[in-house]
XYZ file of C-alpha atoms in Angstrom:
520
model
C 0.000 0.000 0.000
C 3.033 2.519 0.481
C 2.233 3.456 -3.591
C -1.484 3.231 -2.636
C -3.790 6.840 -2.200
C -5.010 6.035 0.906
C -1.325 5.972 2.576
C -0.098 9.315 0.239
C -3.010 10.746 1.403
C -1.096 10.556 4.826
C 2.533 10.887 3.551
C 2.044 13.687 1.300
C 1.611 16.569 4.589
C 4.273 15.099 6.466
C 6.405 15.579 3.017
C 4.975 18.761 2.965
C 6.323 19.705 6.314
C 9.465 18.418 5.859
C 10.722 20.065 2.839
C 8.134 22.704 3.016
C 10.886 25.572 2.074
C 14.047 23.156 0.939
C 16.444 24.278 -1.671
C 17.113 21.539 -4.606
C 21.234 21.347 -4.265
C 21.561 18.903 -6.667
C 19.262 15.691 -8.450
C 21.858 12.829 -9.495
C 21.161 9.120 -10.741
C 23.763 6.244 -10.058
C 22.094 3.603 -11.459
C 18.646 4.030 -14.526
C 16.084 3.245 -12.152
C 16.894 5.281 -9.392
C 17.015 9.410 -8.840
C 18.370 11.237 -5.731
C 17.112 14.376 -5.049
C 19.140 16.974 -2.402
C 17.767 18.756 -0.421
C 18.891 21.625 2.202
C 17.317 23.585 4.671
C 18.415 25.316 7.609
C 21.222 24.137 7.182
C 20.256 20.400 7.183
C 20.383 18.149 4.481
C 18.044 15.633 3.396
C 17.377 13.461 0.164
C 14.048 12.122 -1.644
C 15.297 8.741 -3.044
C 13.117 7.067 -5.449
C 13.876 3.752 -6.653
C 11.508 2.946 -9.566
C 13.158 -0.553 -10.509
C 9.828 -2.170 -11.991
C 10.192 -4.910 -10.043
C 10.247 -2.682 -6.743
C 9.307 0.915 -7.206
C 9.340 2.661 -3.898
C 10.468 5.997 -2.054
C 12.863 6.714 1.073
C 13.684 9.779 2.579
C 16.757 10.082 4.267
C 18.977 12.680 5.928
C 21.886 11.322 4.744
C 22.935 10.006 1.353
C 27.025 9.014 0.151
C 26.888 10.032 -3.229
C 29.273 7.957 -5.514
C 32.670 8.990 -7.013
C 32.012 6.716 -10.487
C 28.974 5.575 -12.217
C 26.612 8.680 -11.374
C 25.350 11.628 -13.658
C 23.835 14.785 -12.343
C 20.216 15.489 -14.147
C 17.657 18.208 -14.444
C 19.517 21.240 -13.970
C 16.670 23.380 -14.673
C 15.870 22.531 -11.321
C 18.578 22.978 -8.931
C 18.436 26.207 -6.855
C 14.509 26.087 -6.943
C 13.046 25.373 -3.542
C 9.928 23.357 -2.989
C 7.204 24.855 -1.648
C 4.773 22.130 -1.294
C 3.507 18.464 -1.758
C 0.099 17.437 -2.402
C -1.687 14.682 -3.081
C -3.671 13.774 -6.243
C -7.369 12.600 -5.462
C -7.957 8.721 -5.350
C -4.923 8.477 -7.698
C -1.548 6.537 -6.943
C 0.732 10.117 -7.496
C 1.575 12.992 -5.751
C 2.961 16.936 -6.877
C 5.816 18.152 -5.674
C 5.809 22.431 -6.497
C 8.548 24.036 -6.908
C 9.504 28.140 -7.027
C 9.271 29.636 -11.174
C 5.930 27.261 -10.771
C 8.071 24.136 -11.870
C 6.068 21.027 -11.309
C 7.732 17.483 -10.342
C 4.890 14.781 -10.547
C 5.633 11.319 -8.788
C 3.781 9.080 -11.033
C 3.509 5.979 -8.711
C 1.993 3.155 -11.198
C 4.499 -0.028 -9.936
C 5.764 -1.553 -13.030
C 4.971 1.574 -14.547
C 6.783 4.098 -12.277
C 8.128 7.476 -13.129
C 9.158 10.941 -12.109
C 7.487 13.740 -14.359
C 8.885 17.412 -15.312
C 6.819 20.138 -15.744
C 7.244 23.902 -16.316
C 4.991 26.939 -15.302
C 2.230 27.469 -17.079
C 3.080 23.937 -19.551
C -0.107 21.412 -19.474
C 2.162 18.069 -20.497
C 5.770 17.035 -18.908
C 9.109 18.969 -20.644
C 11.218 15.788 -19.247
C 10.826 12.442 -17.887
C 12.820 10.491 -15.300
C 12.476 7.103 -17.339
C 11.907 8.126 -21.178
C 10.952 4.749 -21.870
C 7.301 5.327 -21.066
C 7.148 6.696 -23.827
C 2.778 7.239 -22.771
C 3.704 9.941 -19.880
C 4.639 12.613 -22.541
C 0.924 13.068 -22.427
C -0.338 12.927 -19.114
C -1.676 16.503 -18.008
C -1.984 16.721 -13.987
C -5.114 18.191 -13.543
C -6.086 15.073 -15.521
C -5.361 12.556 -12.754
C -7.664 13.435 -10.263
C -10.745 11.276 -9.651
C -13.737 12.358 -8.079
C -15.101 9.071 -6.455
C -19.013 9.132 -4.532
C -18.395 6.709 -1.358
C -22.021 7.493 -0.441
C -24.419 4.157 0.713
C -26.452 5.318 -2.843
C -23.044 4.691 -4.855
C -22.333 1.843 -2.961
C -25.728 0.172 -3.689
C -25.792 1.585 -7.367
C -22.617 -0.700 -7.633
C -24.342 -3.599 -6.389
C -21.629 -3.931 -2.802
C -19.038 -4.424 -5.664
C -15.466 -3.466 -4.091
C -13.685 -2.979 -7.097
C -16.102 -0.702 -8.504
C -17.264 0.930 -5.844
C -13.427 2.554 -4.663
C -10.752 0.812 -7.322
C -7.886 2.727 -5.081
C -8.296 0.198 -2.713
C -4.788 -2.463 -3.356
C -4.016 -6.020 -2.500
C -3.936 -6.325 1.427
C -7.682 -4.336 1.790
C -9.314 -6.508 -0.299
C -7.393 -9.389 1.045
C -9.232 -8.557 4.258
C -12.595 -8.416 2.890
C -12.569 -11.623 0.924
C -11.159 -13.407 4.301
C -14.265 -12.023 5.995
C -16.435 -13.538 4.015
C -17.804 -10.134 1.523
C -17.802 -12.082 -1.718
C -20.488 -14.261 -0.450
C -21.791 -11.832 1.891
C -25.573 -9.909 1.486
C -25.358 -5.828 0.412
C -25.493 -4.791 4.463
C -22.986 -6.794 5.377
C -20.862 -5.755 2.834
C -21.944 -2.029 3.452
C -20.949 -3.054 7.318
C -17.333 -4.361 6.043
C -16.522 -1.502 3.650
C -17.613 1.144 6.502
C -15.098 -0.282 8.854
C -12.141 -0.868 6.224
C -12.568 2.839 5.326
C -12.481 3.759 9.147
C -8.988 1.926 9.144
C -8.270 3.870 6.043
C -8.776 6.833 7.595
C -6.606 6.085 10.705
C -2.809 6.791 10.998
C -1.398 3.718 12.017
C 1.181 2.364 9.831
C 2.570 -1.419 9.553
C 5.324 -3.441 8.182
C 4.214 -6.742 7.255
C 6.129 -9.668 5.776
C 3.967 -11.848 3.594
C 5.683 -15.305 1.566
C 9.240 -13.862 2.212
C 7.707 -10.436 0.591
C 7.561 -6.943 2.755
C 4.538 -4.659 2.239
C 3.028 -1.631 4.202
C -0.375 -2.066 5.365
C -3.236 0.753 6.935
C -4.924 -2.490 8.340
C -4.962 -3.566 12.049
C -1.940 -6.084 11.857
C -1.020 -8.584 14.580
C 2.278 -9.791 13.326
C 4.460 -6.828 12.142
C 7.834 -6.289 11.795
C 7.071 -2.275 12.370
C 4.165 -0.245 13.686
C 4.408 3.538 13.794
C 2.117 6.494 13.427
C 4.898 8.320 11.116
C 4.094 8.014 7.584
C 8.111 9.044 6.852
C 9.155 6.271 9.651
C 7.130 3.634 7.854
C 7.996 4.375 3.771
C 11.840 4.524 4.938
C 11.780 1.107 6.948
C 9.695 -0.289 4.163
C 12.095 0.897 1.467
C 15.209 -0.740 3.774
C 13.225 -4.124 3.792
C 12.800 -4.211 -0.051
C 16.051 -2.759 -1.022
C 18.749 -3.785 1.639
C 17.178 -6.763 3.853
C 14.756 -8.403 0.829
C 17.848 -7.841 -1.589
C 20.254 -9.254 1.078
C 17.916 -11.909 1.385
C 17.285 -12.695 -2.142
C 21.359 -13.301 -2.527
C 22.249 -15.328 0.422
C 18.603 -17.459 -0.707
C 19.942 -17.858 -4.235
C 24.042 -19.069 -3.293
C 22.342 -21.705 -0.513
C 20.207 -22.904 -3.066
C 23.306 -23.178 -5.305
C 25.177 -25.170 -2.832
C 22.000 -27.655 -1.917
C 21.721 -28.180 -5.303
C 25.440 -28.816 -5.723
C 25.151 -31.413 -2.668
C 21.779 -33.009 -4.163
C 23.455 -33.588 -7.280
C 26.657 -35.053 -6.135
C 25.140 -37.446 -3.493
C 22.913 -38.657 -6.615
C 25.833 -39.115 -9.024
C 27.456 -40.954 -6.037
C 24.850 -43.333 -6.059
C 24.231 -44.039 -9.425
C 28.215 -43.931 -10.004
C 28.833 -46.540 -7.422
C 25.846 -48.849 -8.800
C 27.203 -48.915 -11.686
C 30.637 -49.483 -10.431
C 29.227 -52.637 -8.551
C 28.044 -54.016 -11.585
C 31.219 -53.993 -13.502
C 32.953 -55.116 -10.780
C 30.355 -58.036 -10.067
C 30.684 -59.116 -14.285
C 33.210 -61.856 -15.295
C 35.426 -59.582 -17.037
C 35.910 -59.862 -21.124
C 39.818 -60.903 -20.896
C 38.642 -64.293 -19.262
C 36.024 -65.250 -21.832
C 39.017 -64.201 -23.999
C 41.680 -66.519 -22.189
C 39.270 -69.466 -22.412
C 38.285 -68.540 -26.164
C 42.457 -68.503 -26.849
C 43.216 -71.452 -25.123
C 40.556 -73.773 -27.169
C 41.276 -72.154 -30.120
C 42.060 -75.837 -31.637
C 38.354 -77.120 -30.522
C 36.534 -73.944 -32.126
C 34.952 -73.900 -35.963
C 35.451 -70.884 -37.547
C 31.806 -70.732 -38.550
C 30.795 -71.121 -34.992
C 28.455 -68.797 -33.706
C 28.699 -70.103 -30.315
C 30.873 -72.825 -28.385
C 30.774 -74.983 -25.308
C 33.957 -73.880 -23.465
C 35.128 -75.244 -20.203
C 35.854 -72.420 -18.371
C 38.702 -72.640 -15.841
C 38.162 -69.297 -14.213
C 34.812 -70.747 -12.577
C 35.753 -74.060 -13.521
C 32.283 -74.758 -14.603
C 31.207 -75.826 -18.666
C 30.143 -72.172 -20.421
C 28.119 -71.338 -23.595
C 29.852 -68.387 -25.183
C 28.324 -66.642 -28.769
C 30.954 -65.475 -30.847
C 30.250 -63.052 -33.468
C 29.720 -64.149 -37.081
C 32.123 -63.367 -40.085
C 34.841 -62.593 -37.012
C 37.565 -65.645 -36.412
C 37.352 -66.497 -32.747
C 40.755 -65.187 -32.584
C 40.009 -61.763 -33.589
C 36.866 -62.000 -31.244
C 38.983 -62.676 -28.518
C 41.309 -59.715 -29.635
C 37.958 -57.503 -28.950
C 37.353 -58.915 -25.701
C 40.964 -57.556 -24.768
C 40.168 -54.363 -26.212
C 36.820 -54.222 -24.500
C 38.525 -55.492 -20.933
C 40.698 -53.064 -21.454
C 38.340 -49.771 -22.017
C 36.386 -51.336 -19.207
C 39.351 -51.311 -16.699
C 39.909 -47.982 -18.342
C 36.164 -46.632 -17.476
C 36.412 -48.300 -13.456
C 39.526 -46.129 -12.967
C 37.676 -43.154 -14.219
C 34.331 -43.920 -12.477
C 36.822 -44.378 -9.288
C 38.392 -41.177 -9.995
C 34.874 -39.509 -10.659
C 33.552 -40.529 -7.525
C 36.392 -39.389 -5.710
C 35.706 -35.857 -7.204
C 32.306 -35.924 -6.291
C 33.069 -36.770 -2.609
C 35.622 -33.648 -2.479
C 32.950 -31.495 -4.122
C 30.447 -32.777 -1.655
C 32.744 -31.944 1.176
C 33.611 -28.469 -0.145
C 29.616 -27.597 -0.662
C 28.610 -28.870 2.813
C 31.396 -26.573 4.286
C 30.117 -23.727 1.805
C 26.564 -24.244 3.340
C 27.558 -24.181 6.625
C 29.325 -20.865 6.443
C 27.098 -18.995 4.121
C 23.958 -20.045 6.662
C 25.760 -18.467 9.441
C 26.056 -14.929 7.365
C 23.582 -12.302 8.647
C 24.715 -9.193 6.998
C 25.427 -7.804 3.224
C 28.832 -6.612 3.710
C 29.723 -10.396 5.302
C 28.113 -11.921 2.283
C 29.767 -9.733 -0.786
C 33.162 -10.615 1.310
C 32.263 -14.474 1.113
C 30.981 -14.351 -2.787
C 33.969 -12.560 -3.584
C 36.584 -14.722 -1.391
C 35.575 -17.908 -3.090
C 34.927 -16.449 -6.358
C 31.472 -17.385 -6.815
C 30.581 -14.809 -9.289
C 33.703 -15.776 -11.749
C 32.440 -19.479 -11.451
C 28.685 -18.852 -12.393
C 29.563 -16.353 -15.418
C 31.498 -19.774 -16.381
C 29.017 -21.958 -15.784
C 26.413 -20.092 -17.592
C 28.560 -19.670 -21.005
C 27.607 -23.623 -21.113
C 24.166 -23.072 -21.540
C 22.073 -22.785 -24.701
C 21.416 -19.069 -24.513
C 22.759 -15.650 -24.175
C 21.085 -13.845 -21.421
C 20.101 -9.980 -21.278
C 18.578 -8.156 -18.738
C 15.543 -5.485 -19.352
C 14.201 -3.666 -16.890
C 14.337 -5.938 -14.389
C 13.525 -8.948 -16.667
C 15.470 -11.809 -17.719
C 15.252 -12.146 -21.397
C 17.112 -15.279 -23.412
C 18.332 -15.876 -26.669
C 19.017 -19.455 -28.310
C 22.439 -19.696 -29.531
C 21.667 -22.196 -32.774
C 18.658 -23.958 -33.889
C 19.945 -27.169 -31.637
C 20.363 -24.644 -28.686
C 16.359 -23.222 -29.326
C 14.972 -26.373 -28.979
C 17.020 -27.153 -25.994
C 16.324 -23.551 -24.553
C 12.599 -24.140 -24.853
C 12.562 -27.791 -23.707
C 14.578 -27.085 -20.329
C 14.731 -23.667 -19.766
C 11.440 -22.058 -20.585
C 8.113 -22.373 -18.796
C 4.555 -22.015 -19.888
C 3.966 -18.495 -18.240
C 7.473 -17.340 -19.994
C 6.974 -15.093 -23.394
C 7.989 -16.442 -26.485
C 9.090 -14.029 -29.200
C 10.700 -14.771 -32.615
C 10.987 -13.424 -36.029
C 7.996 -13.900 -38.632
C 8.188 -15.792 -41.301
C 11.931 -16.201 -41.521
C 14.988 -18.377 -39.487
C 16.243 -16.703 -36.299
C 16.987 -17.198 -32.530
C 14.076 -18.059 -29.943
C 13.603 -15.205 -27.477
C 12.216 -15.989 -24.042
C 11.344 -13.460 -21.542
C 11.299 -15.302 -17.814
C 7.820 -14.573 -15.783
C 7.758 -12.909 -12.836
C 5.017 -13.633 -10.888
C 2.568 -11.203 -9.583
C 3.869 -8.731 -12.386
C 2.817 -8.187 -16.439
C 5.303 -7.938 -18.917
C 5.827 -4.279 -19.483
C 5.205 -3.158 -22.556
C 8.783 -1.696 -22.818
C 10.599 -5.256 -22.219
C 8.149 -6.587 -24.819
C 9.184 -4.321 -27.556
C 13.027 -4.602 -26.560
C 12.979 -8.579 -26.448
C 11.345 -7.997 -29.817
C 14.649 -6.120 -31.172
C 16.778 -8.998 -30.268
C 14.601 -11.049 -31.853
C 14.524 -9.210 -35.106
C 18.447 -8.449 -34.445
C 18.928 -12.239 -34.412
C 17.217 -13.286 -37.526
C 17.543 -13.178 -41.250
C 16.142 -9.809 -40.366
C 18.999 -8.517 -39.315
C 19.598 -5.559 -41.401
C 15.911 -4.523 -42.347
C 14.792 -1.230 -41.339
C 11.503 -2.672 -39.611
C 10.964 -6.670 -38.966
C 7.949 -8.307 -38.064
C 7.900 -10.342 -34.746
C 5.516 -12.672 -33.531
C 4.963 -13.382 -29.810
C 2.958 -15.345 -27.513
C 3.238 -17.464 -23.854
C 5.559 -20.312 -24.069
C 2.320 -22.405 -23.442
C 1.214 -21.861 -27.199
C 4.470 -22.792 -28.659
C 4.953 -27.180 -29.504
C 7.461 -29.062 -30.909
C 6.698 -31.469 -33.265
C 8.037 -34.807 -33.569
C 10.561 -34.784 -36.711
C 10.779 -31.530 -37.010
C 14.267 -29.912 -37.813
C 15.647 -28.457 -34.917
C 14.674 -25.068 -33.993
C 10.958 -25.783 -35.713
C 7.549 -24.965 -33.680
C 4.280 -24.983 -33.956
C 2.629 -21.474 -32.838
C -0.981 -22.237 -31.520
C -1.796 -18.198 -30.882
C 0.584 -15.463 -31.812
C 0.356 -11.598 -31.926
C 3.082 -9.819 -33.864
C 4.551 -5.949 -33.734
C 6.877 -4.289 -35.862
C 10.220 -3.329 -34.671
C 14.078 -2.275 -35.502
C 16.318 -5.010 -35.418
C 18.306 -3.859 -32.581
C 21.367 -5.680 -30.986
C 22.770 -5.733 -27.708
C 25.352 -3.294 -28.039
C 23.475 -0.955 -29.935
């Protein structure tokens, strides 16, 4: 809810107060989802820090900010020496206005996946500059637009039939969380009128919690019992909420992902240490070739040559044995490839031996790796552990073996199939029905898949720049526009006998793009 109206409704004044009178020093970006904005008054410095990565978009505001000596770019200069002289909230809409001095205009555009900061000058209906110019849809939006004028009267809310959604669509996740656990969707219009009056009373109170939800952090208006924060500050809560999803929920994330690594590493051995050692058993528990081939060699006198199998008396076991020889082959040089084949096997023992012995060591080493890396509690511990054992080095290497380049967008993973062989193996164990399929139309080219994330839609954005690659990696390659076809990984088949890299496309849409590579 910390994006939600009902909480800016409560942040917005306390914003208001805070930098009420603030000169802008200076409005930098380190990284292209993030903006700093400096602040100073009275002598005291503080920072609006909006992070605006669409997987988390959220604000912090602290006193204190280390700005860094490489990788940052000062922005906006229109702006700097302009104090703001207030913050207000937009009705029933997830934004808020910051006003500046010269009537200069910053809106914070708070849409989640959709995120941005917006520039405005006095007296100019639509934005001179954006934050993220990818949204390419902001250039339009006109403030005075945004507000909504929403009836919460007993008449509305029976004109809507009790329905929630309807009825006030500002309301988020956790509030109608609540009312579906209290029974509303089955519930008769007063009871619902009963439910909705009370979640709006908690609405309207200012009582602020952190919550953790499946490993997830959130800020709720509700009455919470199990919080990891409570606090009447609106300030207090978006800054502890913005350390859980950036510092502890990253830190988190990390540490999660290198312990899986290792469990997996330890599943895998301890099942190739099973299935090694069966196997070894089994050649170890055969006669071996080079008797059958002693016995063959010593009877060579009693053995046609058109024999496709003899009664031998073997004196390894010194029991009678039938043994099939191999037609058009002299028994001689069939007991010549029984040598041979004794001696690859002795050969492959050693190696499974050796094999197994590797195994063991890595077993060791990932069970020790485990041990330390569960005992870690803090970032600065963990970076020093993932650098000391050069984890990072060792998974770039590891994933140059696999089928696919991989890019990043926005916050999305996006592959692309190496070869024809390397698309088919890319889709068969490496994409999943909710993933997006992309790939040029109507001509050869790499398979594009962009991972799911769930809980979140694939921007529109990471759609179209998926699509480049596509086009980039095709026959394609140097038209001016290419057409692209795309659709959920669901709708894409293989079919038996095909040549590698062919599919069947159930449901596609297509959009026209620049072939665009990576480096372009």
């Amino acid at each position: 809810m910390h994006l939600n109206y009902h909480f800016l409704k409560f942040l917005c004044p306390a914003l208001e107060k805070m930098f009420s009178g603030a000169e802008i020093v200076e409005i930098f970006s380190q990284n292209k989802n993030e903006l700093i904005i400096g602040c100073t008054k009275d002598s005291q410095d503080s920072y609006i820090r909006a992070n605006l990565l669409p997987s988390i978009s959220c604000l912090a505001f602290p006193d204190d900010f280390k700005r860094g000596k490489k990788n940052t770019v000062s922005l906006f200069p229109e702006l700097i020496g302009q104090k703001i002289i207030g913050v207000k909230t937009i009705a029933f809409e997830r934004a808020f206005v910051v006003s500046l001095t010269l009537g200069f205009k910053i809106l914070f555009k708070l849409h989640g996946t959709r995120s941005n900061l917006l520039f405005y000058k006095s007296e100019e209906d639509l934005p001179f500059k954006l934050f993220r110019n990818d949204l390419k849809d902001d250039w339009q939006i006109k403030i005075e637009d945004l507000a909504k004028n929403l009836d919460l009267s007993r008449t509305q809310f029976d004109y809507f039939e009790g329905n929630a959604s309807k009825f006030l669509p500002t309301l988020g996740k956790i509030p109608r969380e609540w009312l579906k656990q209290r029974g509303y969707i089955d519930a008769d219009i007063e009871d619902k009128w009963q439910l909705m009056t009370l979640l709006l009373d908690m609405l309207e109170s200012p009582l602020f919690s952190i919550i953790e939800k499946e490993k997830d952090h959130f800020l709720s208006l509700l009455l919470e019992e199990n919080y990891k924060l409570q606090t009447i500050d609106p300030i207090e809560a978006t800054n502890e909420l913005f350390r859980y999803l950036v510092v502890v929920q990253a830190f988190e994330k990390e540490k999660h992902h290198w312990v899986k690594t290792f469990e997996d590493q330890k599943k895998k051995s301890n099942s190739y240490i099973q299935k090694s050692t069966e196997k070894l058993n089994i050649l170890e528990s055969e006669i071996s070739p080079a008797q059958i081939a002693d016995v063959i060699m010593a009877n060579l006198h009693q053995i046609d040559k058109n024999a496709e199998e003899v009664s031998l008396f073997n004196f390894y076991t010194q029991q009678d044995q039938i043994i099939k020889l191999k037609r058009g082959l002299s028994p001689q040089l069939f007991a010549e490839n029984l040598y041979r084949k004794s001696k690859n096997r002795k050969i492959e023992i050693d190696q499974i031996y050796q094999n197994i012995h590797d195994k063991e060591e890595l077993l060791k080493k990932s069970s020790s790796m485990l041990e330390e890396i569960m005992a870690i509690s803090h970032f600065k511990e963990l970076r020093s552990f993932v650098k000391s054992n050069n984890l990072v080095s060792q998974e770039k290497e590891k994933q140059e073996q696999v089928p696919y380049k991989r890019f990043e967008v926005d916050g999305f993973e996006v592959l692309v199939g190496k070869s024809a062989k390397s698309n088919d193996e890319m889709l068969r164990y490496f994409a999943w029905k909710e993933d997006l399929w992309l790939h040029a139309k109507d001509v050869s080219g790499s398979h594009v898949i962009i991972k799911f994330k769930s809980g979140v839609k694939f921007p529109k954005t990471v759609i179209e720049r998926a699509a480049e690659l596509a086009a980039y990696y095709s026959k394609n390659k140097n038209e001016t526009l290419a057409p692209v076809m795309y659709t959920p990984v669901k709708y894409v088949r293989k079919v038996k006998g095909a040549a590698p890299g062919a599919v069947m496309v159930d449901k596609e849409s297509v959009l026209m793009v620049s072939p665009i590579g990576p480096k372009e």
